[in-house]
CSV table of C-alpha atoms in Angstrom, one decimal:
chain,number,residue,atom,x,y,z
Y,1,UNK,CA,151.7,51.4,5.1
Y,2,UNK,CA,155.2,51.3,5.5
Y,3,UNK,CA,157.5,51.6,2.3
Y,4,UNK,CA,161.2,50.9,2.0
Y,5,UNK,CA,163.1,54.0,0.7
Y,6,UNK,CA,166.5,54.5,0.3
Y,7,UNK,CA,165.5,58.4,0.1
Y,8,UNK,CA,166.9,60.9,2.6
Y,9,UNK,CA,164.9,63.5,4.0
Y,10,UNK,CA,165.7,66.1,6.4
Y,11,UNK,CA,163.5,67.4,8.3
Y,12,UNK,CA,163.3,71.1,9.2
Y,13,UNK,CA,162.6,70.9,12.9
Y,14,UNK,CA,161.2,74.2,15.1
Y,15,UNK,CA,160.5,72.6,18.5
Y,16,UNK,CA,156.9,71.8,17.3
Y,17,UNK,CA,154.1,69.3,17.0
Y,18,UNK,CA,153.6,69.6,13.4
Y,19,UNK,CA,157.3,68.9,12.5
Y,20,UNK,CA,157.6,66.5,15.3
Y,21,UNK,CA,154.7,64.8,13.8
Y,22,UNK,CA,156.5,65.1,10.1
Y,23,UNK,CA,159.6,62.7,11.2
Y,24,UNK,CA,157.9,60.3,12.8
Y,25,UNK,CA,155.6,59.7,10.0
Y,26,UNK,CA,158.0,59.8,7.4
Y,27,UNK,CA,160.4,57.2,9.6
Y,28,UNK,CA,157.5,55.0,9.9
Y,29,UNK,CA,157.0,55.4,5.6
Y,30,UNK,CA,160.8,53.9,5.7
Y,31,UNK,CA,162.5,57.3,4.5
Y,32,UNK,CA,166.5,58.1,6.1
Y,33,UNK,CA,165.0,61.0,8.4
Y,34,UNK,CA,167.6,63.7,10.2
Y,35,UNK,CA,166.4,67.0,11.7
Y,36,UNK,CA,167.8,70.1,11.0
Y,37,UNK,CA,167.4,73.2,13.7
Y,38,UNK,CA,167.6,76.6,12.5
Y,39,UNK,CA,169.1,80.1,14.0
Y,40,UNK,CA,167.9,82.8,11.9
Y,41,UNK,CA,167.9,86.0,14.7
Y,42,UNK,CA,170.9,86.4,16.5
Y,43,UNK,CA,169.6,87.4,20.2
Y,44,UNK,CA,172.0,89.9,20.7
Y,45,UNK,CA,170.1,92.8,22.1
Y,46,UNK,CA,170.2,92.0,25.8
Y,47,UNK,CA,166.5,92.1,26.0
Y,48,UNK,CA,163.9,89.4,27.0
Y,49,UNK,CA,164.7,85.3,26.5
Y,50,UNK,CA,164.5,84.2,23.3
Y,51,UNK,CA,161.9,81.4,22.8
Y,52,UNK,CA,164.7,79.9,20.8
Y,53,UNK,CA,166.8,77.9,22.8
Y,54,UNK,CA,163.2,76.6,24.6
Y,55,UNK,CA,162.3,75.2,20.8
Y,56,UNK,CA,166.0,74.2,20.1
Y,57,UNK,CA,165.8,72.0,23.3
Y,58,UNK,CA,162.4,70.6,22.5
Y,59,UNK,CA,163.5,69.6,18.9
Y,60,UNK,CA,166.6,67.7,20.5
Y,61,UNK,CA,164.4,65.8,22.4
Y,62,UNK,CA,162.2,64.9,20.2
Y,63,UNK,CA,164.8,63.9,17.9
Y,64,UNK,CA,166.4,61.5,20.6
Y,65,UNK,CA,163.4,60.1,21.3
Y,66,UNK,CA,163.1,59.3,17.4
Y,67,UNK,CA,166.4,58.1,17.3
Y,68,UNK,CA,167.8,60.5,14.6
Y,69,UNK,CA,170.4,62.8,14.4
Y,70,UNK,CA,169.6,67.0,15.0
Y,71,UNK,CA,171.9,69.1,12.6
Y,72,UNK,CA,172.0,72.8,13.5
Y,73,UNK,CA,172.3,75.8,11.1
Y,74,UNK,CA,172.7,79.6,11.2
Y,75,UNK,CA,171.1,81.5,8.7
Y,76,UNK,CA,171.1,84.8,10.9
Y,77,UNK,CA,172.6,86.6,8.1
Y,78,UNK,CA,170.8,85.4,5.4
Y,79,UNK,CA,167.6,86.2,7.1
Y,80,UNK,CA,168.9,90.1,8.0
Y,81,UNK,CA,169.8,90.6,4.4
Y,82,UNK,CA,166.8,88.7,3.0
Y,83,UNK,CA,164.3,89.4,5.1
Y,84,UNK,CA,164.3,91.7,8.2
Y,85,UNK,CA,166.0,94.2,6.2
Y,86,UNK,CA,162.7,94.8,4.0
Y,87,UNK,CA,160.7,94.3,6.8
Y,88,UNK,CA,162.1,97.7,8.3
Y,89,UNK,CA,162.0,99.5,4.9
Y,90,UNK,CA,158.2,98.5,4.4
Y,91,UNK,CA,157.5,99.6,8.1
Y,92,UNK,CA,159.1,102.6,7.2
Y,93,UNK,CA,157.1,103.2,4.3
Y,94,UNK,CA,154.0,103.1,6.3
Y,95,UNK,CA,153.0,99.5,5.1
Y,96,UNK,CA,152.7,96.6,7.1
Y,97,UNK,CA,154.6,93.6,5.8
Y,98,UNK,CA,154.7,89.9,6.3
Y,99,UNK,CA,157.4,88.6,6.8
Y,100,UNK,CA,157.1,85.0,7.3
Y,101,UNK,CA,156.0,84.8,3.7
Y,102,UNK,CA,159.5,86.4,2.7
Y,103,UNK,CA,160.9,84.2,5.6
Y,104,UNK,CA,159.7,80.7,3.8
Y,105,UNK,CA,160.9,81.9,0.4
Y,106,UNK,CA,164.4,83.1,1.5
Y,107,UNK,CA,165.3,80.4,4.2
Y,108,UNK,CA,162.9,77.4,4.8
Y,109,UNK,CA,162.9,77.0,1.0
Y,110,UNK,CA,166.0,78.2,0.1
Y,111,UNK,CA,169.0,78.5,2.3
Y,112,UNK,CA,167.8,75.2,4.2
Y,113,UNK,CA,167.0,73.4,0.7
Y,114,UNK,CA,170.5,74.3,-0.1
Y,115,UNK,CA,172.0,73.1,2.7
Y,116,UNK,CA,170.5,69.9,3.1
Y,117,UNK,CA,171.5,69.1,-0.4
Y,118,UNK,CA,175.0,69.5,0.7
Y,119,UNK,CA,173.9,67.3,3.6
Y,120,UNK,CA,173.2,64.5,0.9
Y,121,UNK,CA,169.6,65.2,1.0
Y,122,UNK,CA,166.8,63.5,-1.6
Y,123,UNK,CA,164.3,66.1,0.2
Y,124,UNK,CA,163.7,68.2,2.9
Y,125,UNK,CA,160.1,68.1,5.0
Y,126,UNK,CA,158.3,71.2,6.7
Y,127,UNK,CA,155.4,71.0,8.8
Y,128,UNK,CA,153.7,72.8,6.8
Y,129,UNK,CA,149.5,72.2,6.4
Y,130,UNK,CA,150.2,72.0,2.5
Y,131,UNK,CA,149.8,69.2,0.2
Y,132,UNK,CA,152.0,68.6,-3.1
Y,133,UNK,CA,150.1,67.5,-6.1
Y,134,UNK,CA,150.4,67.3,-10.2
Y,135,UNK,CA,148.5,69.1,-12.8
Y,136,UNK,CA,148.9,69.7,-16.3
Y,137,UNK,CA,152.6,68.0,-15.9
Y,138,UNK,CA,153.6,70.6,-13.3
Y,139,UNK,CA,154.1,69.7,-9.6
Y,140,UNK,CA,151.6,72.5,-7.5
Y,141,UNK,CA,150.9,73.6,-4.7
Y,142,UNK,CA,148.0,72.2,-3.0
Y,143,UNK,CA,146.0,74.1,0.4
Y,144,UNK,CA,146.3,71.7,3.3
Y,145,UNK,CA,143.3,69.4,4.0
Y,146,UNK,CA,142.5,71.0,7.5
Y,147,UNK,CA,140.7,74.1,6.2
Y,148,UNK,CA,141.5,76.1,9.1
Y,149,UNK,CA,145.0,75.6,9.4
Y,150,UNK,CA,145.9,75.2,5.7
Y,151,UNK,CA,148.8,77.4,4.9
Y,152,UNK,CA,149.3,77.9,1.5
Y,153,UNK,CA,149.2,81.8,2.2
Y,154,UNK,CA,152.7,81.9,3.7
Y,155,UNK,CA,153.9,79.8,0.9
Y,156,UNK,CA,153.1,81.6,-2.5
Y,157,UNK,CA,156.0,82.9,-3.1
Y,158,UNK,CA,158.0,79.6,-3.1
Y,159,UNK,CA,158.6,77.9,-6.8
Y,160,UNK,CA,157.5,74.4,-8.7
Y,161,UNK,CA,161.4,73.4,-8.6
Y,162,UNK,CA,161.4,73.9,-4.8
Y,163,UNK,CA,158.0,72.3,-4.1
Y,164,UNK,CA,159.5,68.9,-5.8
Y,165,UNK,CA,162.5,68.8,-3.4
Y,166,UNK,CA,159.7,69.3,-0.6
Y,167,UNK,CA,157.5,66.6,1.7
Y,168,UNK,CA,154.7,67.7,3.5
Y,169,UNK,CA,153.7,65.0,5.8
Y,170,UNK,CA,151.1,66.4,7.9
Y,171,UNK,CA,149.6,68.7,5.0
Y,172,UNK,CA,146.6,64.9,4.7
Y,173,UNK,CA,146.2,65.5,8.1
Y,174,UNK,CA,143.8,67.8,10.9
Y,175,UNK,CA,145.5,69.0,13.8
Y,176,UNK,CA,143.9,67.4,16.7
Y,177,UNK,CA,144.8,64.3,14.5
Y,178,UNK,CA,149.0,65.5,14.7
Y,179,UNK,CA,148.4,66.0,18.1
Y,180,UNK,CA,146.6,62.2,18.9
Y,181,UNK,CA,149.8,60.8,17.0
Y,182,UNK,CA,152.3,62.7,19.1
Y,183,UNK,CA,150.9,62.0,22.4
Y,184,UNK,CA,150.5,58.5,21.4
Y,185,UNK,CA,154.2,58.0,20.5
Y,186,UNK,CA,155.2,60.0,23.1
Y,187,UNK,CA,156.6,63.2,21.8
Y,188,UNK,CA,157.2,65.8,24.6
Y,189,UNK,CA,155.7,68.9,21.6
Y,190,UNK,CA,152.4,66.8,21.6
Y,191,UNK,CA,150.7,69.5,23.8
Y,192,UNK,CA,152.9,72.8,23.5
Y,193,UNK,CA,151.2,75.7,22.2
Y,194,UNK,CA,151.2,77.2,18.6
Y,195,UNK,CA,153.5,80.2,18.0
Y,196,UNK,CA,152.6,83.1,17.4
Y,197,UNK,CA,153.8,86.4,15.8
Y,198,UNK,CA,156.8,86.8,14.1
Y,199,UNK,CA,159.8,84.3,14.8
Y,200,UNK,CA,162.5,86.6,15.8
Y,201,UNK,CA,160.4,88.6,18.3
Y,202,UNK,CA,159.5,86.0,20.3
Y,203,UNK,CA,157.3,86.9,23.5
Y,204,UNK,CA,158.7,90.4,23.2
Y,205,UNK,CA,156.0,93.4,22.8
Y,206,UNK,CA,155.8,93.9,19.2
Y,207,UNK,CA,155.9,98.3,19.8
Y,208,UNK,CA,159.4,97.7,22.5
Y,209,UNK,CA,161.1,95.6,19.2
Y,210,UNK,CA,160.2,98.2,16.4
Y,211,UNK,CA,161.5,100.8,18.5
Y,212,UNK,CA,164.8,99.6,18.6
Y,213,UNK,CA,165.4,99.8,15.2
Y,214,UNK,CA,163.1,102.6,13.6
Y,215,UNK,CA,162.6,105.9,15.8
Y,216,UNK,CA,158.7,106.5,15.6
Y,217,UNK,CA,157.5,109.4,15.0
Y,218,UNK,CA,154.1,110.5,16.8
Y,219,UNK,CA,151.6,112.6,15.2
Y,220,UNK,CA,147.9,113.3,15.0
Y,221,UNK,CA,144.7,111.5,14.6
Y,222,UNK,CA,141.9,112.5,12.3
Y,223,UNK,CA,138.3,111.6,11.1
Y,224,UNK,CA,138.3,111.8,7.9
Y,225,UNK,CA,137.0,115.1,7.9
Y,226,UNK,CA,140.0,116.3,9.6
Y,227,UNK,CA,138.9,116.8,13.2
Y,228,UNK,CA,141.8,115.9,15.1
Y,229,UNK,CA,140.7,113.6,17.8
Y,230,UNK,CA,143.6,112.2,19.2
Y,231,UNK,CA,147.6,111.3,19.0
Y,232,UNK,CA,149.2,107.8,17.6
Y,233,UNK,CA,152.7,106.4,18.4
Y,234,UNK,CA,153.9,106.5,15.1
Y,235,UNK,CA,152.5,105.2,11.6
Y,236,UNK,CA,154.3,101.9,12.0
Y,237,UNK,CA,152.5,100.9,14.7
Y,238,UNK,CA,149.3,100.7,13.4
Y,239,UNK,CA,147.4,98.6,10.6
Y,240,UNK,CA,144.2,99.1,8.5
Y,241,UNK,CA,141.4,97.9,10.6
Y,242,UNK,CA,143.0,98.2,13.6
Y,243,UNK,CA,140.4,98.6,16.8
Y,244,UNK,CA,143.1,98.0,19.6
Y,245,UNK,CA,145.3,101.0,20.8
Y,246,UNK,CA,143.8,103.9,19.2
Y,247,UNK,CA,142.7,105.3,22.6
Y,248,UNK,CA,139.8,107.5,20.9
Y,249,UNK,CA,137.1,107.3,23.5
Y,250,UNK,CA,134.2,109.8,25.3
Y,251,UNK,CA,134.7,112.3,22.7
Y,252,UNK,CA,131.7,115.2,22.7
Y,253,UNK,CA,130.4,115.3,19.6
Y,254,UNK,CA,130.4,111.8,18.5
Y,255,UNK,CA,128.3,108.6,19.6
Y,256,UNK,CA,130.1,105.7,21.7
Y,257,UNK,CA,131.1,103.6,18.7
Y,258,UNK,CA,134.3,102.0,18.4
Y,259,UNK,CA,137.0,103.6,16.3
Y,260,UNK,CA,139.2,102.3,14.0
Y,261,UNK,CA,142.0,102.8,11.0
Y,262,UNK,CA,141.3,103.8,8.0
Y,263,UNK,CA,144.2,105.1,6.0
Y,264,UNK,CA,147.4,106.7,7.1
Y,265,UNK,CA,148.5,109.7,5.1
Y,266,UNK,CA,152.3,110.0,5.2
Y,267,UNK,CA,153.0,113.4,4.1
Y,268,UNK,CA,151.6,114.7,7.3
Y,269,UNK,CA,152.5,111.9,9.6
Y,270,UNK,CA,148.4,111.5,10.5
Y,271,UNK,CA,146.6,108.6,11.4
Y,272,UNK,CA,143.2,108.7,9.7
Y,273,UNK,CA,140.2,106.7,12.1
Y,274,UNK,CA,136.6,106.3,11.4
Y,275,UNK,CA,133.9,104.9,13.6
Y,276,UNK,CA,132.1,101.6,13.0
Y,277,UNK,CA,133.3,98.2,12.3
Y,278,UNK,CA,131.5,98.2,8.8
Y,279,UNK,CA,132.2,102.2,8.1
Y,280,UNK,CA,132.3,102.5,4.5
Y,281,UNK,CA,135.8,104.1,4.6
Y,282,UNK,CA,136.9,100.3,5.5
Y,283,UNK,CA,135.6,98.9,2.4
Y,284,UNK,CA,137.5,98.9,-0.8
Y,285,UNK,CA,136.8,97.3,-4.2
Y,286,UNK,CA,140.2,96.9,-6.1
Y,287,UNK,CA,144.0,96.3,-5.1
Y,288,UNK,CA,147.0,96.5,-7.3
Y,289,UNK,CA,150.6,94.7,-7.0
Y,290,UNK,CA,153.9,96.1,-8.3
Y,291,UNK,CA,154.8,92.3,-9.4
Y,292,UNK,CA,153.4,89.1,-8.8
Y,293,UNK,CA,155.2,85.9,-8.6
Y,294,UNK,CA,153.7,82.6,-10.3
Y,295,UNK,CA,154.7,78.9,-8.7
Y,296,UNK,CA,154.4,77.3,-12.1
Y,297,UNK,CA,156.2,80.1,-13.8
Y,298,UNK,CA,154.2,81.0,-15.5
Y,299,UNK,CA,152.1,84.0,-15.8
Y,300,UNK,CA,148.0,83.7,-17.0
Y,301,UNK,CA,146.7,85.5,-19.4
Y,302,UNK,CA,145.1,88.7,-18.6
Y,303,UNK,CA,141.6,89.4,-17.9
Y,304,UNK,CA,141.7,86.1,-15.4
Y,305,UNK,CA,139.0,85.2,-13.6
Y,306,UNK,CA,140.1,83.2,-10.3
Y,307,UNK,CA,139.8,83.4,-6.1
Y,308,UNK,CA,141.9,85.5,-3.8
Y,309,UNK,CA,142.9,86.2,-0.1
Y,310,UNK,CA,144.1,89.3,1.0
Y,311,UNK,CA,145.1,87.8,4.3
Y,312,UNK,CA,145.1,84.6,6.3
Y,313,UNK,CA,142.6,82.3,6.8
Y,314,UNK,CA,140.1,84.7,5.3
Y,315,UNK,CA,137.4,82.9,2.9
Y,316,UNK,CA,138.7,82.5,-1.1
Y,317,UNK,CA,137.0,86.1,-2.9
Y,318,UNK,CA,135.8,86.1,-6.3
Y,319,UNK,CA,138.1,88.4,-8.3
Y,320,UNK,CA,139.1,89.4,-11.5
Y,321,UNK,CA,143.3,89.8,-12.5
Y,322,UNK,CA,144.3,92.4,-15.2
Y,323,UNK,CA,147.7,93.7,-16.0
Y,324,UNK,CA,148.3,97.2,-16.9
Y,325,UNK,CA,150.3,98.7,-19.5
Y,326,UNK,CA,153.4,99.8,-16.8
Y,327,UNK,CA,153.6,95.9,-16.0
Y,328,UNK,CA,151.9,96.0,-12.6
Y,329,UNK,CA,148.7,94.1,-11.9
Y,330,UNK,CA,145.0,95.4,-11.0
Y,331,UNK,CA,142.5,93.0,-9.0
Y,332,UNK,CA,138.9,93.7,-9.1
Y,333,UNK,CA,136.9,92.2,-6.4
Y,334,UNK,CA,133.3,91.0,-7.1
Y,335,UNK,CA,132.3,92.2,-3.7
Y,336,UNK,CA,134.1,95.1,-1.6
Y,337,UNK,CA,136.5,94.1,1.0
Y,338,UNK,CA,137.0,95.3,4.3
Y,339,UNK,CA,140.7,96.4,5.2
Y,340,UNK,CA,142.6,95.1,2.8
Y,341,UNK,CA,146.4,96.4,4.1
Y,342,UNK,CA,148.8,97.6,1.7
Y,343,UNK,CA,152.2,95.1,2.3
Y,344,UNK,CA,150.3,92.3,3.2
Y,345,UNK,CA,150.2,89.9,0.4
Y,346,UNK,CA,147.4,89.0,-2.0
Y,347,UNK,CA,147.3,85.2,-3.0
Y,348,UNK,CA,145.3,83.4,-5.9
Y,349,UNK,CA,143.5,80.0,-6.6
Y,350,UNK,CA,141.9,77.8,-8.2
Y,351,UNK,CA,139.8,75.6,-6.0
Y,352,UNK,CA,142.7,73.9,-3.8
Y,353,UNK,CA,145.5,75.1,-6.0
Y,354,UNK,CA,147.5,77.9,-4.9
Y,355,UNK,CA,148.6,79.6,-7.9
Y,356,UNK,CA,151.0,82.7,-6.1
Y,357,UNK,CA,150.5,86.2,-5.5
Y,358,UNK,CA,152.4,89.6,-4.4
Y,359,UNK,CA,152.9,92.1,-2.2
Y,360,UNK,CA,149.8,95.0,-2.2
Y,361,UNK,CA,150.8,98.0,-3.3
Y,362,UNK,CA,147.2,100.4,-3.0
Y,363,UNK,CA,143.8,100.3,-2.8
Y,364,UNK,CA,141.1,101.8,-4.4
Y,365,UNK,CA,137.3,102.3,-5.0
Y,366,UNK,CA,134.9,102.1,-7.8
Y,367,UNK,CA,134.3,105.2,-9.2
C-alpha cells in the first residue's frame, strides 16, 4: 500500500539487486528516495579492473531509470584507517578476520549515516536481508525472513541508535522474490550476480592482494605429531578447516584421505594438518572473546543461556556465555564444533533477535 511520507531516505546503492530492489519499494511506499554510491578502496595499485566502476555504472542506471538523483561519496580513508588497517594486523597475527563486519560498522552505518544526515536525511536504507523490530522498548535487530540469505551476522556489531535511522526494505522479502520485482520493473541488476569476497579485492586472487601488503613467510607442514609432510605459503594464507591448497597428497605412510588445517603454531611459523573431514583435532568445545559488543547496550547477565554462530549461515548452536574475572568472555558449546577460526566473529540470539557478538580470540577443549 502506498503511504504519503514526507520522510527522506537515502539509499545506499552498490550496483545491486537487493538495493535496486530497496528504492523502488520505498518510492512506491511514498518516501523522498536518493541514492548514494560509495568509494571505499582507492584502486591505485595498477593491478586488475576494479569491479567498482562496473557497480558504480549499474547504480546510475538504475537510479535514472527510478528517476532519483545518485550522490557519490569517498570514504577511502575512513575505510584504511577503520578497517583494512586491522585486517592486515589480524592477518599478521595469524587469525583470519572479517572484514565486512568491521566494514558495516565503520562505513555503511557510520560514515554513510553521517553523511546522509548532512544530506538532510530522515533515514538511510541498505539492502540488507535484516528486519527492524521492537522489544522490551528497544528497537532490535531482527534476522531477515529468507533464512538462507539473512544477514544479521555481518551486522552485530552495529548499535540500537543506528538501527532506528535504518530501513531495510527487502529484509520481508526472499530473493527470487527481489529478483521477480526487478525484472518486472525493469531494473538492468535484476539478473547480475551476487558478489563475492571482500569488496576492495574485487576479482583479484585473494593470495596476489595479501602479498602486496604483508611479505609471507613460508614454512613447514606438520601432523600433529610433528612429521613434516609438506610446505605452506605463509600462515596468512590459510584458515582452520581449510581442504583447498594444502598440496599434501600420495604420502607413504598414510592412507589417501584428504588433509586439512588444524591449528597454526606461530612461534615456529608451522602449519599443523590432520587427515579427515571429521578428525577430532577439528572439533572444539569452547571459544573465548576479548570483548563483546551488545546492540541494545546492554550486557546480560552472566551464566546466559542463548544460540550462537561462529560463521555465516551456519545453523544457530546451543551455548552457554560466562564472563571471566579479567573481563573477557567464555562460550561453552552444548555440542563440539568443527573449525571454529579464531578472528572470525561469534554472534548471539534469541530466536530471530540478534543480540551481538565479538571477535574470537582462542579455542579450547573439554578437559
Amino acid at each position: 500500500m502506498t503511504q504519503n511520507h514526507t520522510a527522506k531516505v537515502i539509499v545506499g546503492m552498490s550496483g545491486g539487486v537487493d538495493s535496486s530492489v530497496s528504492a523502488l519499494l520505498l518510492m512506491q511506499q511514498g518516501y523522498q528516495v536518493e541514492g548514494l554510491f560509495m568509494k571505499n578502496w582507492e584502486e591505485d595499485d595498477g593491478t586488475e579492473y576494479c569491479t567498482a566502476m562496473d557497480d558504480m555504472a549499474d547504480a546510475q542506471a538504475v537510479c535514472d531509470k527510478l528517476g532519483i538523483v545518485l550522490h557519490k561519496a569517498n570514504f577511502a580513508a575512513e575505510y584504511w584507517d577503520n578497517v583494512f588497517e586491522y585486517f592486515l594486523a589480524e592477518y599478521k597475527a595469524g587469525r583470519t578476520p572479517n572484514p565486512d563486519i568491521l566494514c558495516n560498522r565503520e562505513i555503511k552505518f557510520k560514515a554513510f549515516l553521517e553523511y546522509a544526515i548532512e544530506l538532510g536525511a530522515d533515514f538511510i536504507a541498505t539492502g540488507h536481508y535484516v528486519r527492524r523490530g521492537e522489544r522490551d522498548g528497544h528497537t532490535c535487530l531482527l534476522k531477515g525472513l529468507d533464512n538462507n540469505k539473512d544477514q544479521s551476522y555481518f551486522l552485530h556489531q552495529v548499535g540500537e541508535n543506528e538501527i532506528k535511522k535504518t530501513l531495510f526494505p527487502v529484509g520481508e522479502l526472499e530473493k527470487p522474490e527481489v529478483r521477480r520485482i526487478a525484472e518486472e520493473h525493469d531494473l538492468i541488476t535484476h539478473n547480475k550476480k551476487d558478489s563475492t569476497g571482500i569488496c576492495f579485492i574485487g576479482e583479484r586472487r585473494f593470495k596476489d592482494f595479501l602479498q602486496q601488503y604483508l611479505p609471507a613467510q613460508p614454512g613447514k607442514i606438520e601432523t600433529e605429531s610433528g612429521d613434516v609432510i609438506g610446505e605452506h605459503s605463509g600462515l596468512m594464507y590459510y584458515t582452520i578447516g581449510q581442504r583447498q591448497g594444502l598440496h599434501i597428497g600420495g604420502l607413504k605412510n598414510y592412507p589417501e584421505e584428504p588433509w586439512f588445517v588444524a591449528g597454526k603454531d606461530l612461534e615456529r611459523n608451522v602449519l599443523i594438518a590432520v587427515q579427515g573431514i571429521e578428525n577430532d583435532l577439528l572439533f572444539t568445545d569452547w571459544l573465548t572473546s576479548d570483548s563483546l559488543f551488545w546492540i541494545n547496550g546492554q550486557a546480560p547477565q552472566t551464566p546466559f543461556h542463548c544460540k550462537a554462530k561462529v560463521r555465516y549461515r551456519q545453523e544457530d548452536q546451543d551455548c552457554v556465555l560466562e564472563k571471566q574475572e579479567d573481563g573477557s568472555y567464555i562460550v561453552h558449546f552444548n555440542e563440539a564444533q568443527r573449525a571454529i577460526t579464531p578472528g572470525q566473529s561469534v554472534v548471539f540470539y534469541k530466536d530471530d533477535l540478534c543480540l551481538g557478538g565479538g571477535a574470537i580470540e582462542s579455542t579450547g577443549k573439554k578437559a
